[in-house]
Every structure is written in structure tokens, then in C-alpha cells.
PDB file of C-alpha atoms in Angstrom:
ATOM      1  CA  UNK A   1      -0.083  -0.271   0.227  1.00  0.00           C
ATOM      2  CA  UNK A   2       1.037   3.640  -0.096  1.00  0.00           C
ATOM      3  CA  UNK A   3       2.254   5.245   2.715  1.00  0.00           C
ATOM      4  CA  UNK A   4       4.608   8.116   3.652  1.00  0.00           C
ATOM      5  CA  UNK A   5       6.133   8.119   7.176  1.00  0.00           C
ATOM      6  CA  UNK A   6       7.384  11.065   9.055  1.00  0.00           C
ATOM      7  CA  UNK A   7       9.630   9.649  11.914  1.00  0.00           C
ATOM      8  CA  UNK A   8       9.341  12.232  14.758  1.00  0.00           C
ATOM      9  CA  UNK A   9       6.212  13.388  15.923  1.00  0.00           C
ATOM     10  CA  UNK A  10       6.552  16.360  18.129  1.00  0.00           C
ATOM     11  CA  UNK A  11      10.148  18.025  17.701  1.00  0.00           C
ATOM     12  CA  UNK A  12      11.138  21.123  19.890  1.00  0.00           C
ATOM     13  CA  UNK A  13      13.748  23.423  19.671  1.00  0.00           C
ATOM     14  CA  UNK A  14      15.364  26.508  20.402  1.00  0.00           C
ATOM     15  CA  UNK A  15      14.717  29.645  18.240  1.00  0.00           C
ATOM     16  CA  UNK A  16      18.609  29.880  15.813  1.00  0.00           C
ATOM     17  CA  UNK A  17      18.541  25.693  15.968  1.00  0.00           C
ATOM     18  CA  UNK A  18      18.726  23.946  12.497  1.00  0.00           C
ATOM     19  CA  UNK A  19      16.140  21.387  11.534  1.00  0.00           C
ATOM     20  CA  UNK A  20      15.404  18.423   9.792  1.00  0.00           C
ATOM     21  CA  UNK A  21      12.089  16.747   9.169  1.00  0.00           C
ATOM     22  CA  UNK A  22      12.436  13.583   7.725  1.00  0.00           C
ATOM     23  CA  UNK A  23       9.571  11.692   6.011  1.00  0.00           C
ATOM     24  CA  UNK A  24       9.770   8.414   3.491  1.00  0.00           C
ATOM     25  CA  UNK A  25       7.538   7.064   0.911  1.00  0.00           C
ATOM     26  CA  UNK A  26       6.649   3.214   0.557  1.00  0.00           C
ATOM     27  CA  UNK A  27       8.259   2.230  -3.327  1.00  0.00           C
ATOM     28  CA  UNK A  28       5.459   3.020  -6.054  1.00  0.00           C
ATOM     29  CA  UNK A  29       7.706   4.538  -9.172  1.00  0.00           C
ATOM     30  CA  UNK A  30       8.035   7.972  -9.497  1.00  0.00           C
ATOM     31  CA  UNK A  31       7.064  10.623  -7.476  1.00  0.00           C
ATOM     32  CA  UNK A  32       5.952  13.812  -6.929  1.00  0.00           C
ATOM     33  CA  UNK A  33       6.393  15.117  -3.604  1.00  0.00           C
ATOM     34  CA  UNK A  34       5.304  18.020  -0.972  1.00  0.00           C
ATOM     35  CA  UNK A  35       5.451  19.184   2.110  1.00  0.00           C
ATOM     36  CA  UNK A  36       2.832  21.157   3.684  1.00  0.00           C
ATOM     37  CA  UNK A  37       2.875  23.726   6.952  1.00  0.00           C
ATOM     38  CA  UNK A  38      -0.541  24.426   9.306  1.00  0.00           C
ATOM     39  CA  UNK A  39       0.306  27.028  11.615  1.00  0.00           C
ATOM     40  CA  UNK A  40      -2.198  26.904  14.210  1.00  0.00           C
ATOM     41  CA  UNK A  41      -5.189  27.190  13.982  1.00  0.00           C
ATOM     42  CA  UNK A  42      -5.073  27.957  10.352  1.00  0.00           C
ATOM     43  CA  UNK A  43      -5.302  25.186   6.958  1.00  0.00           C
ATOM     44  CA  UNK A  44      -2.759  23.520   5.183  1.00  0.00           C
ATOM     45  CA  UNK A  45      -0.473  25.737   2.997  1.00  0.00           C
ATOM     46  CA  UNK A  46       2.233  24.384   0.904  1.00  0.00           C
ATOM     47  CA  UNK A  47       5.819  24.929   2.002  1.00  0.00           C
ATOM     48  CA  UNK A  48       7.688  23.145  -1.034  1.00  0.00           C
ATOM     49  CA  UNK A  49       6.887  20.568  -3.801  1.00  0.00           C
ATOM     50  CA  UNK A  50       9.133  18.444  -6.251  1.00  0.00           C
ATOM     51  CA  UNK A  51       8.078  17.066  -9.437  1.00  0.00           C
ATOM     52  CA  UNK A  52      11.028  16.751 -11.412  1.00  0.00           C
ATOM     53  CA  UNK A  53      15.311  17.650 -11.884  1.00  0.00           C
ATOM     54  CA  UNK A  54      17.281  19.092  -9.268  1.00  0.00           C
ATOM     55  CA  UNK A  55      16.917  16.786  -6.250  1.00  0.00           C
ATOM     56  CA  UNK A  56      17.295  20.265  -3.764  1.00  0.00           C
ATOM     57  CA  UNK A  57      14.401  21.968  -3.699  1.00  0.00           C
ATOM     58  CA  UNK A  58      13.548  25.266  -2.714  1.00  0.00           C
ATOM     59  CA  UNK A  59      10.477  26.858  -0.530  1.00  0.00           C
ATOM     60  CA  UNK A  60       8.684  29.962   1.169  1.00  0.00           C
ATOM     61  CA  UNK A  61      10.380  30.848   4.063  1.00  0.00           C
ATOM     62  CA  UNK A  62      13.956  29.571   4.124  1.00  0.00           C
ATOM     63  CA  UNK A  63      12.837  25.674   3.936  1.00  0.00           C
ATOM     64  CA  UNK A  64      14.390  23.574   1.065  1.00  0.00           C
ATOM     65  CA  UNK A  65      13.983  19.778   0.897  1.00  0.00           C
ATOM     66  CA  UNK A  66      16.045  16.913  -0.694  1.00  0.00           C
ATOM     67  CA  UNK A  67      14.328  14.518  -2.303  1.00  0.00           C
ATOM     68  CA  UNK A  68      17.436  11.134  -2.512  1.00  0.00           C
ATOM     69  CA  UNK A  69      15.480   8.572  -4.936  1.00  0.00           C
ATOM     70  CA  UNK A  70      17.231   5.630  -3.370  1.00  0.00           C
ATOM     71  CA  UNK A  71      15.975   5.726  -0.099  1.00  0.00           C
ATOM     72  CA  UNK A  72      12.593   7.195  -0.741  1.00  0.00           C
ATOM     73  CA  UNK A  73      13.197  10.258   1.040  1.00  0.00           C
ATOM     74  CA  UNK A  74      12.538  13.578   0.989  1.00  0.00           C
ATOM     75  CA  UNK A  75      13.367  15.236   4.021  1.00  0.00           C
ATOM     76  CA  UNK A  76      12.827  19.051   5.266  1.00  0.00           C
ATOM     77  CA  UNK A  77      15.501  20.956   6.112  1.00  0.00           C
ATOM     78  CA  UNK A  78      16.228  24.830   7.580  1.00  0.00           C
ATOM     79  CA  UNK A  79      19.210  26.673   8.934  1.00  0.00           C
ATOM     80  CA  UNK A  80      18.207  28.446  11.191  1.00  0.00           C
ATOM     81  CA  UNK A  81      14.832  28.464  12.459  1.00  0.00           C
ATOM     82  CA  UNK A  82      12.857  31.137  14.558  1.00  0.00           C
ATOM     83  CA  UNK A  83       9.774  31.103  17.133  1.00  0.00           C
ATOM     84  CA  UNK A  84       6.899  32.229  14.597  1.00  0.00           C
ATOM     85  CA  UNK A  85       7.914  28.188  13.073  1.00  0.00           C
ATOM     86  CA  UNK A  86       5.906  26.619  15.428  1.00  0.00           C
ATOM     87  CA  UNK A  87       3.534  24.423  13.611  1.00  0.00           C
ATOM     88  CA  UNK A  88       2.822  20.927  12.039  1.00  0.00           C
ATOM     89  CA  UNK A  89       4.506  19.670   9.500  1.00  0.00           C
ATOM     90  CA  UNK A  90       3.198  17.063   6.245  1.00  0.00           C
ATOM     91  CA  UNK A  91       4.941  15.865   3.826  1.00  0.00           C
ATOM     92  CA  UNK A  92       3.203  14.554   1.107  1.00  0.00           C
ATOM     93  CA  UNK A  93       3.497  12.178  -2.190  1.00  0.00           C
ATOM     94  CA  UNK A  94       2.060  11.569  -4.948  1.00  0.00           C
ATOM     95  CA  UNK A  95       2.445   8.394  -6.906  1.00  0.00           C
ATOM     96  CA  UNK A  96       2.757   9.577 -10.811  1.00  0.00           C
ATOM     97  CA  UNK A  97       0.013   7.657 -12.977  1.00  0.00           C
ATOM     98  CA  UNK A  98      -1.459   6.242 -10.275  1.00  0.00           C
ATOM     99  CA  UNK A  99      -4.573   7.928  -8.257  1.00  0.00           C
ATOM    100  CA  UNK A 100      -4.425  11.319  -8.405  1.00  0.00           C
ATOM    101  CA  UNK A 101      -4.646  12.296  -4.700  1.00  0.00           C
ATOM    102  CA  UNK A 102      -1.515  13.216  -1.932  1.00  0.00           C
ATOM    103  CA  UNK A 103      -0.949  10.330   0.382  1.00  0.00           C
ATOM    104  CA  UNK A 104      -0.432  12.098   3.148  1.00  0.00           C
ATOM    105  CA  UNK A 105       1.942  11.352   6.762  1.00  0.00           C
ATOM    106  CA  UNK A 106       0.872  11.560   9.893  1.00  0.00           C
ATOM    107  CA  UNK A 107       2.591  14.985  11.033  1.00  0.00           C
ATOM    108  CA  UNK A 108       4.986  16.211  13.736  1.00  0.00           C
ATOM    109  CA  UNK A 109       4.465  19.250  15.469  1.00  0.00           C
ATOM    110  CA  UNK A 110       7.200  21.687  15.203  1.00  0.00           C
ATOM    111  CA  UNK A 111       7.933  23.416  18.595  1.00  0.00           C
ATOM    112  CA  UNK A 112      10.295  26.465  18.979  1.00  0.00           C
ATOM    113  CA  UNK A 113      11.290  27.825  22.455  1.00  0.00           C
ATOM    114  CA  UNK A 114      12.406  31.761  21.816  1.00  0.00           C
TER     115      UNK A 114
ATOM    116  CA  UNK B   1     -10.042  37.144  -1.362  1.00  0.00           C
ATOM    117  CA  UNK B   2     -10.991  33.968   0.426  1.00  0.00           C
ATOM    118  CA  UNK B   3      -9.888  31.053  -2.041  1.00  0.00           C
ATOM    119  CA  UNK B   4     -11.055  28.185  -0.797  1.00  0.00           C
ATOM    120  CA  UNK B   5     -13.800  29.286   2.306  1.00  0.00           C
ATOM    121  CA  UNK B   6     -15.649  26.640   3.757  1.00  0.00           C
ATOM    122  CA  UNK B   7     -19.157  26.921   6.265  1.00  0.00           C
ATOM    123  CA  UNK B   8     -19.667  26.383   8.865  1.00  0.00           C
ATOM    124  CA  UNK B   9     -15.954  26.970  11.443  1.00  0.00           C
ATOM    125  CA  UNK B  10     -17.417  25.112  13.268  1.00  0.00           C
ATOM    126  CA  UNK B  11     -19.767  22.510  13.935  1.00  0.00           C
ATOM    127  CA  UNK B  12     -21.382  20.936  16.708  1.00  0.00           C
ATOM    128  CA  UNK B  13     -24.385  18.767  16.962  1.00  0.00           C
ATOM    129  CA  UNK B  14     -25.484  15.145  17.972  1.00  0.00           C
ATOM    130  CA  UNK B  15     -25.249  11.735  16.863  1.00  0.00           C
ATOM    131  CA  UNK B  16     -27.913  10.213  14.908  1.00  0.00           C
ATOM    132  CA  UNK B  17     -28.304  13.803  13.174  1.00  0.00           C
ATOM    133  CA  UNK B  18     -27.893  15.198   9.607  1.00  0.00           C
ATOM    134  CA  UNK B  19     -25.108  17.771   8.655  1.00  0.00           C
ATOM    135  CA  UNK B  20     -23.781  19.431   5.671  1.00  0.00           C
ATOM    136  CA  UNK B  21     -20.376  20.913   5.154  1.00  0.00           C
ATOM    137  CA  UNK B  22     -20.113  23.303   1.730  1.00  0.00           C
ATOM    138  CA  UNK B  23     -16.752  24.540   0.075  1.00  0.00           C
ATOM    139  CA  UNK B  24     -16.144  26.708  -2.584  1.00  0.00           C
ATOM    140  CA  UNK B  25     -13.216  27.848  -4.523  1.00  0.00           C
ATOM    141  CA  UNK B  26     -12.393  31.058  -6.537  1.00  0.00           C
ATOM    142  CA  UNK B  27      -9.551  29.745  -7.992  1.00  0.00           C
ATOM    143  CA  UNK B  28     -11.260  29.024 -11.661  1.00  0.00           C
ATOM    144  CA  UNK B  29      -9.738  25.334 -10.632  1.00  0.00           C
ATOM    145  CA  UNK B  30     -11.650  21.794 -11.830  1.00  0.00           C
ATOM    146  CA  UNK B  31     -10.812  19.797  -9.012  1.00  0.00           C
ATOM    147  CA  UNK B  32     -12.177  19.554  -5.644  1.00  0.00           C
ATOM    148  CA  UNK B  33     -11.828  17.803  -2.378  1.00  0.00           C
ATOM    149  CA  UNK B  34     -12.369  16.431   0.673  1.00  0.00           C
ATOM    150  CA  UNK B  35      -9.807  15.830   2.987  1.00  0.00           C
ATOM    151  CA  UNK B  36     -10.385  13.961   6.828  1.00  0.00           C
ATOM    152  CA  UNK B  37      -8.116  14.838   9.596  1.00  0.00           C
ATOM    153  CA  UNK B  38      -8.668  13.013  12.648  1.00  0.00           C
ATOM    154  CA  UNK B  39      -7.699  14.260  16.780  1.00  0.00           C
ATOM    155  CA  UNK B  40      -3.872  12.405  15.773  1.00  0.00           C
ATOM    156  CA  UNK B  41      -4.031  14.978  13.025  1.00  0.00           C
ATOM    157  CA  UNK B  42      -3.459  11.823  10.445  1.00  0.00           C
ATOM    158  CA  UNK B  43      -4.712  13.626   7.194  1.00  0.00           C
ATOM    159  CA  UNK B  44      -7.038  11.141   4.543  1.00  0.00           C
ATOM    160  CA  UNK B  45      -8.250  12.265   0.856  1.00  0.00           C
ATOM    161  CA  UNK B  46     -12.780  11.042   1.199  1.00  0.00           C
ATOM    162  CA  UNK B  47     -13.288  11.624  -2.253  1.00  0.00           C
ATOM    163  CA  UNK B  48     -12.295  13.836  -5.295  1.00  0.00           C
ATOM    164  CA  UNK B  49     -14.924  15.456  -8.141  1.00  0.00           C
ATOM    165  CA  UNK B  50     -12.851  16.961 -11.588  1.00  0.00           C
ATOM    166  CA  UNK B  51     -16.115  19.247 -13.179  1.00  0.00           C
ATOM    167  CA  UNK B  52     -19.031  18.159 -11.662  1.00  0.00           C
ATOM    168  CA  UNK B  53     -17.122  14.209 -11.452  1.00  0.00           C
ATOM    169  CA  UNK B  54     -16.542  11.760  -8.937  1.00  0.00           C
ATOM    170  CA  UNK B  55     -13.030  10.959  -9.597  1.00  0.00           C
ATOM    171  CA  UNK B  56     -11.861   9.437  -5.864  1.00  0.00           C
ATOM    172  CA  UNK B  57     -13.877   7.463  -4.063  1.00  0.00           C
ATOM    173  CA  UNK B  58     -11.626   6.286  -0.535  1.00  0.00           C
ATOM    174  CA  UNK B  59     -13.557   3.537   1.485  1.00  0.00           C
ATOM    175  CA  UNK B  60     -16.159   6.377   3.392  1.00  0.00           C
ATOM    176  CA  UNK B  61     -18.595   4.503   4.600  1.00  0.00           C
ATOM    177  CA  UNK B  62     -22.496   5.237   2.251  1.00  0.00           C
ATOM    178  CA  UNK B  63     -23.472   7.891   5.058  1.00  0.00           C
ATOM    179  CA  UNK B  64     -21.112  10.603   3.640  1.00  0.00           C
ATOM    180  CA  UNK B  65     -22.437  11.855   0.451  1.00  0.00           C
ATOM    181  CA  UNK B  66     -20.614  14.415  -1.946  1.00  0.00           C
ATOM    182  CA  UNK B  67     -22.674  17.089  -3.597  1.00  0.00           C
ATOM    183  CA  UNK B  68     -20.830  19.055  -6.372  1.00  0.00           C
ATOM    184  CA  UNK B  69     -23.276  21.242  -8.320  1.00  0.00           C
ATOM    185  CA  UNK B  70     -20.629  23.554 -10.236  1.00  0.00           C
ATOM    186  CA  UNK B  71     -17.191  22.717 -10.568  1.00  0.00           C
ATOM    187  CA  UNK B  72     -16.413  25.533  -7.615  1.00  0.00           C
ATOM    188  CA  UNK B  73     -18.736  23.990  -5.265  1.00  0.00           C
ATOM    189  CA  UNK B  74     -18.387  20.917  -3.088  1.00  0.00           C
ATOM    190  CA  UNK B  75     -20.297  19.811  -0.421  1.00  0.00           C
ATOM    191  CA  UNK B  76     -20.139  17.189   2.113  1.00  0.00           C
ATOM    192  CA  UNK B  77     -23.694  15.645   3.055  1.00  0.00           C
ATOM    193  CA  UNK B  78     -23.368  13.387   5.864  1.00  0.00           C
ATOM    194  CA  UNK B  79     -26.193  11.459   7.415  1.00  0.00           C
ATOM    195  CA  UNK B  80     -26.313   9.732  11.329  1.00  0.00           C
ATOM    196  CA  UNK B  81     -23.955  10.881  12.555  1.00  0.00           C
ATOM    197  CA  UNK B  82     -21.268   9.036  14.621  1.00  0.00           C
ATOM    198  CA  UNK B  83     -18.938   9.711  17.915  1.00  0.00           C
ATOM    199  CA  UNK B  84     -16.284   9.028  15.249  1.00  0.00           C
ATOM    200  CA  UNK B  85     -16.836  11.296  13.150  1.00  0.00           C
ATOM    201  CA  UNK B  86     -15.706  13.502  15.262  1.00  0.00           C
ATOM    202  CA  UNK B  87     -12.556  15.203  13.287  1.00  0.00           C
ATOM    203  CA  UNK B  88     -11.790  18.217  11.835  1.00  0.00           C
ATOM    204  CA  UNK B  89     -12.441  17.969   7.422  1.00  0.00           C
ATOM    205  CA  UNK B  90     -10.502  20.471   4.839  1.00  0.00           C
ATOM    206  CA  UNK B  91     -12.027  20.859   1.713  1.00  0.00           C
ATOM    207  CA  UNK B  92      -8.893  21.595  -0.975  1.00  0.00           C
ATOM    208  CA  UNK B  93      -8.820  22.680  -4.267  1.00  0.00           C
ATOM    209  CA  UNK B  94      -6.115  21.988  -7.788  1.00  0.00           C
ATOM    210  CA  UNK B  95      -6.184  22.719 -11.258  1.00  0.00           C
ATOM    211  CA  UNK B  96      -7.353  19.682 -13.512  1.00  0.00           C
ATOM    212  CA  UNK B  97      -4.410  16.803 -13.047  1.00  0.00           C
ATOM    213  CA  UNK B  98      -4.222  14.598 -16.204  1.00  0.00           C
ATOM    214  CA  UNK B  99      -3.495  10.769 -15.373  1.00  0.00           C
ATOM    215  CA  UNK B 100      -0.069  10.370 -14.729  1.00  0.00           C
ATOM    216  CA  UNK B 101       1.076  14.144 -14.725  1.00  0.00           C
ATOM    217  CA  UNK B 102       2.482  16.213 -12.090  1.00  0.00           C
ATOM    218  CA  UNK B 103      -0.012  17.730  -9.253  1.00  0.00           C
ATOM    219  CA  UNK B 104       0.038  20.581  -9.039  1.00  0.00           C
ATOM    220  CA  UNK B 105      -0.351  22.010  -5.562  1.00  0.00           C
ATOM    221  CA  UNK B 106      -3.484  22.320  -3.453  1.00  0.00           C
ATOM    222  CA  UNK B 107      -5.154  24.763  -1.842  1.00  0.00           C
ATOM    223  CA  UNK B 108      -6.678  23.807   1.273  1.00  0.00           C
ATOM    224  CA  UNK B 109      -9.942  25.443   2.775  1.00  0.00           C
ATOM    225  CA  UNK B 110      -9.522  26.845   6.833  1.00  0.00           C
ATOM    226  CA  UNK B 111     -10.687  23.532   7.506  1.00  0.00           C
ATOM    227  CA  UNK B 112     -14.223  22.707   9.628  1.00  0.00           C
ATOM    228  CA  UNK B 113     -14.284  21.355  12.852  1.00  0.00           C
ATOM    229  CA  UNK B 114     -17.349  18.852  13.525  1.00  0.00           C
ATOM    230  CA  UNK B 115     -17.907  17.168  17.338  1.00  0.00           C
ATOM    231  CA  UNK B 116     -20.103  15.074  17.471  1.00  0.00           C
ATOM    232  CA  UNK B 117     -21.782  14.231  21.121  1.00  0.00           C
TER     233      UNK B 117
END
């Protein structure tokens, strides 16, 4: 079955720390990859996406992610986090050629202490 | 301007009742979705419509019935509500997704928090 796994359920960091959130997906051929963010009380917003080409993609607010095909991974990174990055982060995968749907990971709650 | 809007934002109701949630998008998209986010924040797709036609129907009880009167609207009607239906329901939309093509960004609504007592 198609599935997405986010290893970290809750991550707590101090401001200015570096961030890496893990995301792995089950094998299923060609994929499109996404990271969404949900700030407290708000709807999901797209941080970045990967379709093809350079496996290192840059998104909004200083976030980036690297697609490593051999590891079925799409980890999210930010070199220096801010208090305003406190939110829930979701990795999502679309399996190209399959049903037109996103499969989401279970989310990682990020808490940044000032 | 609100791109994807949902009403109501909060819905508290008793078991056995029937309720509807409405969704509208003003982005000109052809595809709309309903997702359910449970208490553990897990997001799962329920339905997807493209140009008013149902294209995705995950394993959802038939108490849930989506209706798309036009491509800008996708409503969700739930019959005989159960405690387990308590969740946040998100509507989303995107451009037409061609089979085998890349997935365009999905724009999400603010969510409807449904509480069944």
C-alpha cells in the first residue's frame, strides 16, 4: 500500500537551531513530493514541492528539501529556525500514474522555544 | 480574497443527526477534494471531484455523500452522525490533474471542526 512515514512526532528546538524533519515514502514508481505547513488554527499551506529535476528544492520562508530517490526520502530542512516556525508539518506524496490523490504522512509537530 | 472557503467553521451536533458542510473555491480550479483530519492530525483523502464528476472515493461509509453542483462547489453531507465522525474536515482544490501528470498544488480551506456528542 502507498504510505508516507514521518519519523518525528514532536520536535522541540530553540530559536536559531537547525532543523531536519524526516519523510519516507513506500516504493511505487515516479512520485511528486510536497511539504505542507499548518500553523496553529490555520489551514494547510504549501512550503515546497518536487516534480523533477534538481533534487534540492527551495521553498518559502527559508525551507528546503532534498529528494533522495535511493532512500525514498524527502527530508525538510531549515538552517536556523524562528519562533514563528512553530507549526505542524506534513509530508505528502502523489504517485504519478496512480489515483489523483495526495497521500499524507502523519505530521510532525514543531515547537520552537524563544 | 478567500481562495477556498468552508462553512461552517465549527459544527457541534448530536449523534444520529444529519449535517452538511459547504465548500467553495474562487480559483477557477477543476478539481476539488475532501480530507478528514483526525484527533492525531492524520490527514486522509475522502473524495475528489473533477468538473463535477467523482474521481476518487476512498473507503468512506456511505453515510458520507459529496455533492458538486458546479465545479466551484463541493459540499459534504453526512447522515446519521457517529462519535467517530468527530474530526476536522478540509476542502481543497487544484487545477485539473491529468492522469500520469504532475500534481499541481492543492489549496486548502480553513477546515470545519465537527464535534459529535
